[in-house]
PDB file of C-alpha atoms in Angstrom:
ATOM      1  CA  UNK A   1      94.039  85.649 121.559  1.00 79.00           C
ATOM      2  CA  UNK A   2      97.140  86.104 119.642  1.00 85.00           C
ATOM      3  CA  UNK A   3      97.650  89.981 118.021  1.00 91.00           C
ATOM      4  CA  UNK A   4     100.205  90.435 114.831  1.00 95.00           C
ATOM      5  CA  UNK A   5     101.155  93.951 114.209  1.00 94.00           C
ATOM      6  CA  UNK A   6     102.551  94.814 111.133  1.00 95.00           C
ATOM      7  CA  UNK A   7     104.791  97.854 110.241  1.00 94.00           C
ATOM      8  CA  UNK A   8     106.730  98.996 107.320  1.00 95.00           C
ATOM      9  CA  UNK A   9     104.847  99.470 104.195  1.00 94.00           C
ATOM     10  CA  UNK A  10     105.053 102.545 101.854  1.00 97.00           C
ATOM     11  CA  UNK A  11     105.439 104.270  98.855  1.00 98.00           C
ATOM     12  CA  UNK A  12     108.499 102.839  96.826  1.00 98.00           C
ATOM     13  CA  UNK A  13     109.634 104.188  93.316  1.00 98.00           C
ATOM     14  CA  UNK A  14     110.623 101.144  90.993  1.00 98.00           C
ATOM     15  CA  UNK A  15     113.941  99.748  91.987  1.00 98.00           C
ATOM     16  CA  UNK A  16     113.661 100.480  95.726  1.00 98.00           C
ATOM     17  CA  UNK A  17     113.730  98.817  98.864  1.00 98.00           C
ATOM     18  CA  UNK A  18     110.893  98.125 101.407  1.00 98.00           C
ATOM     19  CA  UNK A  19     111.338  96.092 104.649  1.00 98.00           C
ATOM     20  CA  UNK A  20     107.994  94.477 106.341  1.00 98.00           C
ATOM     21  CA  UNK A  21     107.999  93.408 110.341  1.00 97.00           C
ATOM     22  CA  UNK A  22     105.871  92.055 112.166  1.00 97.00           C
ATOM     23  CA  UNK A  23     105.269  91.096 115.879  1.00 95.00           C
ATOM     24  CA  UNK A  24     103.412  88.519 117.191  1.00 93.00           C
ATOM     25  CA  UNK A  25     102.020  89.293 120.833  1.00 90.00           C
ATOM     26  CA  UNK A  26      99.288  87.954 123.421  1.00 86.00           C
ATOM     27  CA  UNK A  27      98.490  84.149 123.911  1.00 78.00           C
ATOM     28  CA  UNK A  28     101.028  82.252 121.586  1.00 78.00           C
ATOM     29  CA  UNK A  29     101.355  78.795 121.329  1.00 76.00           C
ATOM     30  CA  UNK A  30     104.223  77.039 120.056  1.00 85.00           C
ATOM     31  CA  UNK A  31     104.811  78.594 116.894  1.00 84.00           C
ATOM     32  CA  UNK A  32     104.995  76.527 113.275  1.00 87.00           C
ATOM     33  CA  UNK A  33     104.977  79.023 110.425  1.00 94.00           C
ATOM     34  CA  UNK A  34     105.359  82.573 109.817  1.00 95.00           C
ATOM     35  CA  UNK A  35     104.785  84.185 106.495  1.00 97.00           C
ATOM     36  CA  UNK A  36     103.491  87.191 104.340  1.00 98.00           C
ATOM     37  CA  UNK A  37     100.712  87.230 101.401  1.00 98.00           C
ATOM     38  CA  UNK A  38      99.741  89.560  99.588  1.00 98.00           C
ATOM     39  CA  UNK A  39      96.748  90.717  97.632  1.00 98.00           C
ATOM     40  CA  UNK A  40      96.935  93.034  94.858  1.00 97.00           C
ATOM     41  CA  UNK A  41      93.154  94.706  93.500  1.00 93.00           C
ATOM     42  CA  UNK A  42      91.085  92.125  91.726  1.00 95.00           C
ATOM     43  CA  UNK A  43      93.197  89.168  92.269  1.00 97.00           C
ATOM     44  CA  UNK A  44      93.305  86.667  94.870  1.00 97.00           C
ATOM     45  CA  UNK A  45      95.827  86.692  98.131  1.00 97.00           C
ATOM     46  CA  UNK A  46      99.098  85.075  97.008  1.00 98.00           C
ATOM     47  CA  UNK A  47     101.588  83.101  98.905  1.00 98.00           C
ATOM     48  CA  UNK A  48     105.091  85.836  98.974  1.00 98.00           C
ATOM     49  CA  UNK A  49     107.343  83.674 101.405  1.00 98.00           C
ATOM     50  CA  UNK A  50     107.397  81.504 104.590  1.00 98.00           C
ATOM     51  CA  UNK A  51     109.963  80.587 107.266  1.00 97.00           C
ATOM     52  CA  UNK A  52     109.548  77.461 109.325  1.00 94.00           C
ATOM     53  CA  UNK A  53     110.723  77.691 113.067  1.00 88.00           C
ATOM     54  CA  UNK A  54     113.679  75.910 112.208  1.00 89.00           C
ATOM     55  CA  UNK A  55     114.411  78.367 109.307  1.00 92.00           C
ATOM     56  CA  UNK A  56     113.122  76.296 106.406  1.00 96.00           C
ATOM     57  CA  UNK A  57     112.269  79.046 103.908  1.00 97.00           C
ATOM     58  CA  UNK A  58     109.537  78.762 100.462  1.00 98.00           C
ATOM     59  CA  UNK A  59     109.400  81.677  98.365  1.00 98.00           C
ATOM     60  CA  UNK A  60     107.000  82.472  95.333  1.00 98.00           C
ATOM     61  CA  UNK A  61     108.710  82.393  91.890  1.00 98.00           C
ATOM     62  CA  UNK A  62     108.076  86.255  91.043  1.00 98.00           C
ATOM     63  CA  UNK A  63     109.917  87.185  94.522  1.00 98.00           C
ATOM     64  CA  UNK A  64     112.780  84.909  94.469  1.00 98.00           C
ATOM     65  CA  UNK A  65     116.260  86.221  94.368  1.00 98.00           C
ATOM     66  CA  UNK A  66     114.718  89.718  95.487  1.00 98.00           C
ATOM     67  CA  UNK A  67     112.775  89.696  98.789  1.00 98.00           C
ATOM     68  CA  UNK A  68     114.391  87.461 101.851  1.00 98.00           C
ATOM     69  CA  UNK A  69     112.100  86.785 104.733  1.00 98.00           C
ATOM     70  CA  UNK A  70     113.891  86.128 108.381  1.00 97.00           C
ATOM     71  CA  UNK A  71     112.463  85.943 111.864  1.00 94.00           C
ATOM     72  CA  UNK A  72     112.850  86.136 115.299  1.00 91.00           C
ATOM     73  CA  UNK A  73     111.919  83.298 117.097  1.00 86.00           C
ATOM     74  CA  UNK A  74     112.388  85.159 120.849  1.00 88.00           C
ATOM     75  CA  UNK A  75     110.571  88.090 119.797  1.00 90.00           C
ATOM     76  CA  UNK A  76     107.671  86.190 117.850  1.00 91.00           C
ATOM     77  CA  UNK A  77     108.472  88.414 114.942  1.00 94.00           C
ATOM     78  CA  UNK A  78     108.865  88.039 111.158  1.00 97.00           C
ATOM     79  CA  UNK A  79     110.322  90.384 108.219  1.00 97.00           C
ATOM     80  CA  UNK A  80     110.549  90.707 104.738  1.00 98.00           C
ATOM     81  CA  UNK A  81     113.449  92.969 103.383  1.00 98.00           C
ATOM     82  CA  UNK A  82     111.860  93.993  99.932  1.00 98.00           C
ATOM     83  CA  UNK A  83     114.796  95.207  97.587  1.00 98.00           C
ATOM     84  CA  UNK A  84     114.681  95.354  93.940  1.00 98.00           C
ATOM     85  CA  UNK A  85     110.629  96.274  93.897  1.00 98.00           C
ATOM     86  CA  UNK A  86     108.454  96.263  91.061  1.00 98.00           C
ATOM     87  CA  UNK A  87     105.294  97.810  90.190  1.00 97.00           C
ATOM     88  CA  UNK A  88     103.740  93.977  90.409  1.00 97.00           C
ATOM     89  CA  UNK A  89     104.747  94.263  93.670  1.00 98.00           C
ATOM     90  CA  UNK A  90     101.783  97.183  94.833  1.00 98.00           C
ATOM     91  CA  UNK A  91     100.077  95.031  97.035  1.00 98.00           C
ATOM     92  CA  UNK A  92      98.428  95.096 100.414  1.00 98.00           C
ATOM     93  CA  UNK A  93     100.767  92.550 102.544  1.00 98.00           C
ATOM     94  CA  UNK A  94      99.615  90.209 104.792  1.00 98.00           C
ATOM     95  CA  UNK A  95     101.477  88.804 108.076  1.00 97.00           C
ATOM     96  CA  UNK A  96     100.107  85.167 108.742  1.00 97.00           C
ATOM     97  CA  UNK A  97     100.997  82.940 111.696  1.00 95.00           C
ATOM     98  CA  UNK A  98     100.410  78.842 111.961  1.00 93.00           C
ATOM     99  CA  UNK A  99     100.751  77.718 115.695  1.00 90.00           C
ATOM    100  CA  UNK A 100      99.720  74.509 117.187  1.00 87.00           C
ATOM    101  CA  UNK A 101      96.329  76.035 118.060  1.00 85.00           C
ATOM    102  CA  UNK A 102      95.131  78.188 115.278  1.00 91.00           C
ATOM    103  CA  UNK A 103      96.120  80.511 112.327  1.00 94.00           C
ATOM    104  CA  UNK A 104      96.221  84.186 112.372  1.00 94.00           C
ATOM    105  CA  UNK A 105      96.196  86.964 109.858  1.00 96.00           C
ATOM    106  CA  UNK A 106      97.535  90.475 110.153  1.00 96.00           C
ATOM    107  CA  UNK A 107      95.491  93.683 109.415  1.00 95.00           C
ATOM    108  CA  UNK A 108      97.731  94.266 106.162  1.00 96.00           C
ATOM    109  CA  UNK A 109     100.075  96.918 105.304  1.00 97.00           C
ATOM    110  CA  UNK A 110     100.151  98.702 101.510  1.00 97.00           C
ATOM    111  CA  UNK A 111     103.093  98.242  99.269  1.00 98.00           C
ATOM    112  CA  UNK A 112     102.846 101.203  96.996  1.00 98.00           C
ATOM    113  CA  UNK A 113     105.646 100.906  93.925  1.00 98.00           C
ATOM    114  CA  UNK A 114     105.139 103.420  91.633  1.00 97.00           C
ATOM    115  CA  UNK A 115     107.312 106.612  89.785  1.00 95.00           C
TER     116      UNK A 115
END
């Protein structure tokens, strides 16, 4: 079994700065992907960015230019420094992992941006 572990999430005011990690622990195969979603109320989990194990990075358009995700690949960890945050932003984030054997998904962590 593979555990992810996210920290990091919070109440931001508009403009701020947020920064996501999370740790990959237990049984882990080689690897592939590591990313974050996120789902705001109502709408469907979204794609925010992804980082390749040779650092091949995809970003959605409405993050671009504001959020930059980077990982670890000795600690099996992933983050996503959040700067420039808008209330379209409030989400609950999602840590996902893609190794040879399986995906996982994280437990999620709230993104609160709000005055």
């Amino acid at each position: 079994q593979v555990q992810l572990v996210e920290s990091g999430g919070g109440l931001v005011q508009p403009g701020g700065s947020l920064r996501l990690s999370c740790a990959a622990s237990g049984s882990i195969s080689t690897i592939i992907t590591m990313g974050w979603y996120r789902q705001a109320p109502g709408k469907q989990r979204e794609l925010v960015a992804t980082i390749r194990s040779g650092g091949t990075t995809n970003y959605a358009d409405s993050v671009k230019g504001r959020f930059t995700i980077s990982r670890d690949n000795a600690k099996n960890t992933v983050n996503l420094q959040m700067n420039s945050l808008k209330p379209e932003d409030t989400a609950v984030y999602y840590c996902k992992v893609t190794t040879l054997a399986s995906t996982y998904w994280g437990q999620g962590t709230q993104v609160t941006v709000s005055s």
